[in-house]
Coordinates of C-alpha atoms and ligand atoms in Angstrom, one line a residue:
M57 CA -10.3 10.3 -23.7
Q58 CA -7.0 10.3 -25.6
K59 CA -6.4 7.6 -28.2
V60 CA -4.6 4.7 -26.5
K61 CA -3.4 1.5 -28.0
Y62 CA -3.8 -1.7 -25.9
A63 CA -1.4 -4.6 -25.8
R64 CA -1.9 -7.8 -23.8
A65 CA 1.3 -9.2 -22.1
N66 CA 1.2 -12.9 -21.5
S67 CA 4.5 -13.2 -19.8
V68 CA 6.9 -11.0 -17.8
D69 CA 9.3 -10.9 -20.7
E70 CA 6.6 -9.8 -23.1
A71 CA 5.6 -7.0 -20.7
I72 CA 9.1 -5.8 -20.4
A73 CA 9.6 -5.8 -24.2
L74 CA 6.3 -3.9 -24.7
L75 CA 7.1 -1.3 -22.0
E76 CA 10.7 -0.8 -23.3
K77 CA 9.5 -0.4 -26.9
G78 CA 6.7 1.9 -25.9
G79 CA 8.9 4.3 -24.0
A80 CA 7.7 6.9 -21.5
T81 CA 4.1 6.9 -22.8
A82 CA 3.6 3.2 -22.4
R83 CA 2.1 2.3 -19.0
P84 CA 1.4 -1.0 -17.3
L85 CA -2.4 -1.5 -16.9
A86 CA -3.6 -3.4 -13.9
G87 CA -7.2 -2.7 -12.7
G88 CA -7.2 0.7 -14.5
T89 CA -9.0 2.5 -11.6
D90 CA -6.3 5.2 -11.5
L91 CA -4.8 4.9 -15.0
I92 CA -7.9 5.0 -17.1
V93 CA -9.3 7.9 -15.1
Q94 CA -6.0 9.8 -15.5
A95 CA -5.8 9.0 -19.3
R96 CA -9.5 10.1 -19.7
E97 CA -8.9 13.4 -17.9
R98 CA -5.6 13.9 -19.8
R99 CA -3.7 14.1 -16.5
R100 CA -1.2 11.6 -17.8
Q101 CA -0.1 11.2 -21.4
V102 CA -0.5 7.6 -22.3
E103 CA -0.2 6.1 -25.8
L104 CA 0.0 2.4 -24.9
F105 CA -1.7 0.3 -22.1
V106 CA 0.3 -2.8 -21.4
D107 CA -2.1 -5.1 -19.7
I108 CA -0.2 -7.1 -17.2
K109 CA -3.2 -9.1 -15.8
P110 CA -2.8 -12.0 -18.2
I111 CA 0.7 -12.7 -16.7
P112 CA 0.0 -15.6 -14.2
E113 CA 2.7 -14.4 -11.7
T114 CA 0.8 -11.0 -11.3
Q115 CA -2.4 -12.9 -10.4
D116 CA -1.0 -15.3 -7.9
L117 CA -1.5 -15.5 -4.1
K118 CA 0.8 -17.9 -2.3
Y119 CA 1.3 -18.4 1.4
D120 CA 3.9 -20.6 3.0
A121 CA 4.4 -20.7 6.8
R122 CA 8.2 -20.2 6.4
D123 CA 8.5 -18.0 3.4
G124 CA 5.4 -15.8 4.0
L125 CA 2.9 -14.4 1.6
T126 CA 3.4 -13.4 -2.1
I127 CA 0.6 -11.5 -3.8
G128 CA 0.6 -10.9 -7.6
A129 CA 0.8 -7.2 -8.3
S130 CA -2.4 -7.1 -10.4
L131 CA -4.6 -9.3 -8.2
P132 CA -7.8 -7.4 -7.3
A133 CA -8.4 -6.3 -3.7
Y134 CA -11.5 -8.6 -3.2
K135 CA -9.3 -11.7 -3.8
I136 CA -6.8 -10.4 -1.2
Y137 CA -9.2 -9.7 1.6
G138 CA -11.3 -12.8 0.7
N139 CA -8.3 -15.1 1.1
E140 CA -8.4 -17.3 4.3
N141 CA -4.6 -17.0 5.0
V142 CA -4.6 -13.2 4.6
R143 CA -7.6 -12.9 6.9
R144 CA -6.0 -15.1 9.5
L145 CA -2.4 -13.8 9.4
Y146 CA -2.3 -10.4 7.8
P147 CA -5.3 -8.5 9.2
A148 CA -3.8 -5.0 8.4
L149 CA -3.9 -6.0 4.8
V150 CA -7.6 -6.8 5.1
D151 CA -8.3 -3.5 6.9
A152 CA -6.8 -1.6 4.0
T153 CA -7.8 -3.5 0.9
S154 CA -11.5 -3.8 2.1
V155 CA -12.0 0.0 2.1
I156 CA -10.3 1.0 -1.2
G157 CA -13.2 2.6 -3.1
G158 CA -16.4 0.5 -3.0
T159 CA -17.2 -3.0 -4.1
A160 CA -16.9 -2.2 -7.8
I161 CA -13.4 -0.6 -7.4
Q162 CA -12.3 -3.6 -5.2
G163 CA -13.1 -5.9 -8.1
R164 CA -10.3 -4.2 -10.1
A165 CA -7.9 -2.3 -7.8
S166 CA -4.6 -4.0 -7.1
L167 CA -1.8 -3.6 -4.6
G168 CA 0.7 -3.0 -7.5
G169 CA -1.5 -0.2 -8.9
N170 CA -2.0 1.4 -5.5
L171 CA 1.8 1.3 -4.9
C172 CA 2.9 2.4 -8.4
N173 CA 0.4 5.2 -8.7
S174 CA 2.4 6.5 -5.7
S175 CA -0.2 8.8 -4.2
P176 CA 0.9 10.0 -0.7
A177 CA -2.6 9.0 0.5
A178 CA -2.6 5.5 -1.1
D179 CA -4.4 3.3 1.5
S180 CA -2.6 -0.1 1.1
V181 CA 0.9 1.4 1.2
T182 CA 1.0 2.2 4.9
A183 CA -0.4 -1.3 5.6
M184 CA 2.2 -2.8 3.4
I185 CA 5.0 -0.8 5.1
A186 CA 3.8 -1.9 8.5
L187 CA 3.9 -5.5 7.3
E188 CA 7.5 -5.1 6.0
A189 CA 6.4 -5.7 2.4
V190 CA 8.9 -5.8 -0.5
A191 CA 8.1 -5.1 -4.2
N192 CA 9.5 -7.7 -6.6
I193 CA 10.4 -5.8 -9.8
A194 CA 11.2 -7.1 -13.3
G195 CA 12.8 -5.1 -16.0
P196 CA 15.3 -5.0 -18.9
K197 CA 18.3 -5.4 -16.5
G198 CA 16.7 -8.4 -14.7
R199 CA 14.9 -8.7 -11.4
R200 CA 15.3 -6.7 -8.2
S201 CA 13.4 -6.2 -4.9
V202 CA 12.7 -2.9 -3.2
P203 CA 11.1 -2.4 0.2
V204 CA 7.7 -0.8 -0.1
E205 CA 8.8 1.9 2.4
T206 CA 11.4 3.2 0.0
F207 CA 9.5 2.7 -3.3
A208 CA 7.8 6.1 -3.7
T209 CA 10.1 9.0 -4.1
G210 CA 7.5 11.8 -4.3
P211 CA 3.8 12.3 -5.2
G212 CA 3.3 10.2 -8.4
R213 CA 7.0 9.3 -8.5
N214 CA 8.8 6.1 -7.6
V215 CA 12.0 4.0 -8.1
L216 CA 10.8 2.2 -11.3
E217 CA 13.0 2.7 -14.3
Q218 CA 12.0 2.6 -18.0
G219 CA 10.7 -0.9 -18.9
E220 CA 10.3 -2.0 -15.3
F221 CA 7.2 -3.1 -13.6
V222 CA 6.2 -4.7 -10.2
V223 CA 5.4 -8.4 -10.6
S224 CA 4.5 -9.2 -7.0
I225 CA 4.7 -8.1 -3.4
H226 CA 6.1 -10.2 -0.7
F227 CA 5.2 -10.2 3.0
P228 CA 7.3 -12.0 5.6
A229 CA 5.6 -14.7 7.7
P230 CA 4.1 -13.2 10.8
A231 CA 6.4 -13.3 13.9
P232 CA 5.1 -15.2 17.0
N233 CA 3.2 -12.9 19.4
S234 CA 2.7 -10.2 16.8
G235 CA -0.2 -8.1 15.7
T236 CA -0.9 -5.7 12.9
A237 CA -3.6 -3.0 12.3
W238 CA -4.4 -0.3 9.8
D239 CA -7.1 2.4 9.5
R240 CA -7.8 5.8 8.0
F241 CA -9.7 9.0 8.6
I242 CA -12.0 9.8 5.6
P243 CA -15.0 12.1 5.7
R244 CA -17.1 10.1 3.2
N245 CA -16.6 6.4 2.6
E246 CA -16.0 5.3 -1.0
M247 CA -16.0 8.9 -2.2
D248 CA -12.7 10.4 -1.2
I249 CA -9.1 9.8 -0.4
A250 CA -7.8 9.5 3.2
V251 CA -7.1 12.7 5.2
V252 CA -4.7 10.5 7.3
N253 CA -4.0 6.8 7.4
A254 CA -1.8 4.7 9.7
G255 CA -0.5 1.2 9.8
V256 CA 1.2 -0.5 12.8
Q257 CA 2.9 -3.8 13.5
L258 CA 4.0 -4.9 17.1
H259 CA 5.9 -7.9 18.3
F260 CA 5.9 -8.9 22.0
D261 CA 8.3 -10.8 24.0
G262 CA 7.5 -11.6 27.7
G263 CA 5.1 -8.7 28.1
R264 CA 7.4 -6.1 26.5
V265 CA 7.2 -4.8 23.0
S266 CA 10.3 -6.3 21.2
W267 CA 9.8 -4.7 17.8
A268 CA 7.5 -2.1 16.2
K269 CA 6.8 -0.4 13.0
V270 CA 4.6 2.7 12.6
A271 CA 3.8 4.1 9.2
I272 CA 1.6 7.2 8.4
G273 CA 0.1 8.3 5.1
A274 CA -1.4 11.5 3.5
V275 CA 0.7 13.7 5.7
A276 CA 3.9 14.1 3.6
P277 CA 4.9 13.8 -0.1
T278 CA 5.3 10.0 0.5
A279 CA 4.1 7.6 3.2
L280 CA 6.4 8.0 6.3
V281 CA 7.9 5.4 8.6
V282 CA 8.3 6.9 12.1
P283 CA 11.3 5.2 13.8
A284 CA 10.9 7.6 16.9
A285 CA 7.4 6.1 17.4
A286 CA 8.8 2.6 17.4
E287 CA 11.6 3.6 19.8
A288 CA 9.0 4.9 22.2
L289 CA 7.5 1.5 22.4
V290 CA 10.3 -1.0 22.1
G291 CA 11.9 -2.6 25.2
R292 CA 9.0 -1.5 27.5
P293 CA 5.7 -3.0 28.5
L294 CA 2.9 -1.3 26.5
S295 CA 1.2 1.4 28.6
D296 CA -0.8 4.5 28.2
A297 CA 2.4 6.5 28.6
T298 CA 4.4 4.6 25.9
I299 CA 1.4 4.8 23.5
K300 CA 1.1 8.5 24.1
A301 CA 4.9 9.0 23.5
A302 CA 4.6 7.0 20.2
A303 CA 1.6 9.0 19.1
E304 CA 3.4 12.3 19.8
A305 CA 6.5 11.1 17.9
A306 CA 4.2 10.4 14.9
M307 CA 2.6 13.8 15.2
A308 CA 6.0 15.4 15.2
A309 CA 7.1 13.5 12.1
A310 CA 4.0 14.4 10.1
R311 CA 4.5 17.2 7.5
P312 CA 1.0 17.7 6.2
I313 CA -0.3 20.4 3.9
D314 CA -3.5 22.5 4.3
D315 CA -6.0 21.6 1.6
M316 CA -9.8 21.2 1.1
R317 CA -9.7 17.9 2.9
G318 CA -8.1 19.1 6.1
S319 CA -5.9 21.7 7.8
I320 CA -2.3 21.0 9.1
R321 CA -3.6 21.2 12.7
Q322 CA -6.4 18.7 12.1
R323 CA -4.1 16.3 10.2
K324 CA -1.5 16.3 12.9
H325 CA -4.2 15.7 15.5
L326 CA -5.6 12.8 13.5
V327 CA -2.1 11.3 13.2
G328 CA -1.9 11.1 17.0
V329 CA -5.5 9.7 17.2
Y330 CA -5.0 7.0 14.5
V331 CA -1.5 5.9 15.6
E332 CA -2.8 5.5 19.2
R333 CA -5.8 3.5 18.0
M334 CA -3.7 1.3 15.7
I335 CA -1.2 0.5 18.4
R336 CA -4.0 -0.6 20.7
K337 CA -5.6 -2.6 18.0
A338 CA -2.3 -4.3 16.9
A339 CA -1.7 -5.2 20.6
E340 CA -5.2 -6.6 21.0
R341 CA -4.7 -8.8 17.9
A342 CA -1.3 -9.9 19.2
R343 CA -3.1 -11.2 22.3
G344 CA -5.4 -13.1 20.0
G345 CA -8.3 -10.6 19.9
Ligands
LIG527 C1 -14.0 5.7 -7.2 C2 -12.6 5.5 -6.8 C3 -12.4 5.3 -5.5 C4 -11.1 5.1 -5.0 N1 -10.8 4.9 -3.7 C5 -9.6 4.7 -3.2 C6 -9.4 4.5 -1.9 O1 -10.3 4.5 -1.0 N2 -8.1 4.3 -1.4 C7 -7.0 4.3 -2.3 O2 -5.9 4.1 -1.9 N3 -7.2 4.5 -3.6 C8 -8.5 4.7 -4.1 N4 -8.7 4.8 -5.5 C9 -7.5 4.8 -6.4 C10 -7.3 3.4 -7.0 O3 -8.5 2.6 -7.0 C11 -6.2 2.6 -6.3 O4 -5.0 3.4 -6.3 C12 -5.9 1.2 -6.9 O5 -5.3 0.4 -6.0 C13 -5.2 1.3 -8.2 O6 -5.0 0.0 -8.7 P1 -5.3 -0.4 -10.2 O7 -5.0 -1.9 -10.3 O8 -6.6 0.0 -10.6 O9 -4.1 0.4 -10.9 P2 -4.0 1.1 -12.4 O10 -5.0 2.2 -12.5 O11 -4.1 0.0 -13.4 O12 -2.6 1.6 -12.3 C14 -2.2 2.7 -11.5 C15 -0.8 3.2 -11.9 O13 0.2 2.3 -11.5 C16 0.8 1.8 -12.7 N5 0.9 0.3 -12.5 C17 -0.1 -0.5 -12.2 N6 0.3 -1.7 -11.9 C18 1.7 -1.7 -12.0 C19 2.7 -2.6 -11.9 N7 2.4 -3.9 -11.5 N8 4.0 -2.2 -12.1 C20 4.2 -0.9 -12.4 N9 3.3 0.0 -12.6 C21 2.0 -0.4 -12.4 C22 -0.1 2.2 -13.9 O14 0.7 2.3 -15.1 C23 -0.6 3.5 -13.4 O15 0.3 4.5 -13.5 C24 -10.0 5.0 -6.0 C25 -10.2 5.2 -7.3 C26 -11.5 5.4 -7.8 C27 -11.8 5.6 -9.2

């Protein structure tokens, strides 16, 4: 392990000041399930951990029927999937947060850490994209909000500038007659990262799909939104044919690599399988299933 100093930030302003002063080798510390491993293995040069967990805003979970859901960036996964409003209204978020690592990891791992680590395979990210989540960022120049779908700019890279960190993540209130679903393909639970993951949100109006979002992960340098998959669904009643067209659009959009976890062919095939499954599951949930 490299030598790392630790500083506790008790407020947003304190965290910004510590991060600014610390420069490029100061990192926000949430659960540490990525950061501490990276520092120990010297995959990332870190001289200062700025612990953001003591900041009340990063540990909050608030739901309002009009404004939606706001989750503090450092709140651990188990408090997210254990929340009654999240379970009732944001099932895709439960699908994703309840499979990150195992129970011990879920006691620490946060949405902010999953997002800011910016792995192309990060599990909660495709769920957050399907749910139209927005990251609330604070920094030396003030506050700004960035949609999760444009947050990552490449593997391990994102839009955050020096001194900035994510304070919370906001999710709009669910639309009437809507459903969400998320799942991943992984060879060994709790032991590995996803070969493919997919998140879907569908809105229905009078039997037709009126709006859709399809996001896929681990098949490109960042998670991908697939507008062509949504277009294959919107304006029509959901049918085997429209679902197949959406799955094929997602397969065409995927740009996976060959590696020890899977080949390009297998990953493209899995994208089709998982997008189809998530569309069916989101539709079932929209019908109250
Ligand atoms: C055994 C094991 C199993 C795992 N399984 C999975 C899995 O199944 N799926 C999956 O997606 N991931 C998995 N991970 C990776 C990790 O647990 C997740 O990415 C987790 O969500 C990271 O959250 P954290 O709070 O621990 O982040 P940290 O490790 O604290 O931080 C991660 C990175 O984000 C930065 N950061 C953290 N919070 C903020 C913030 N609010 N603003 C700005 N920057 C921030 C840190 O500086 C660091 O660079 C696993 C890790 C381990 C060790």
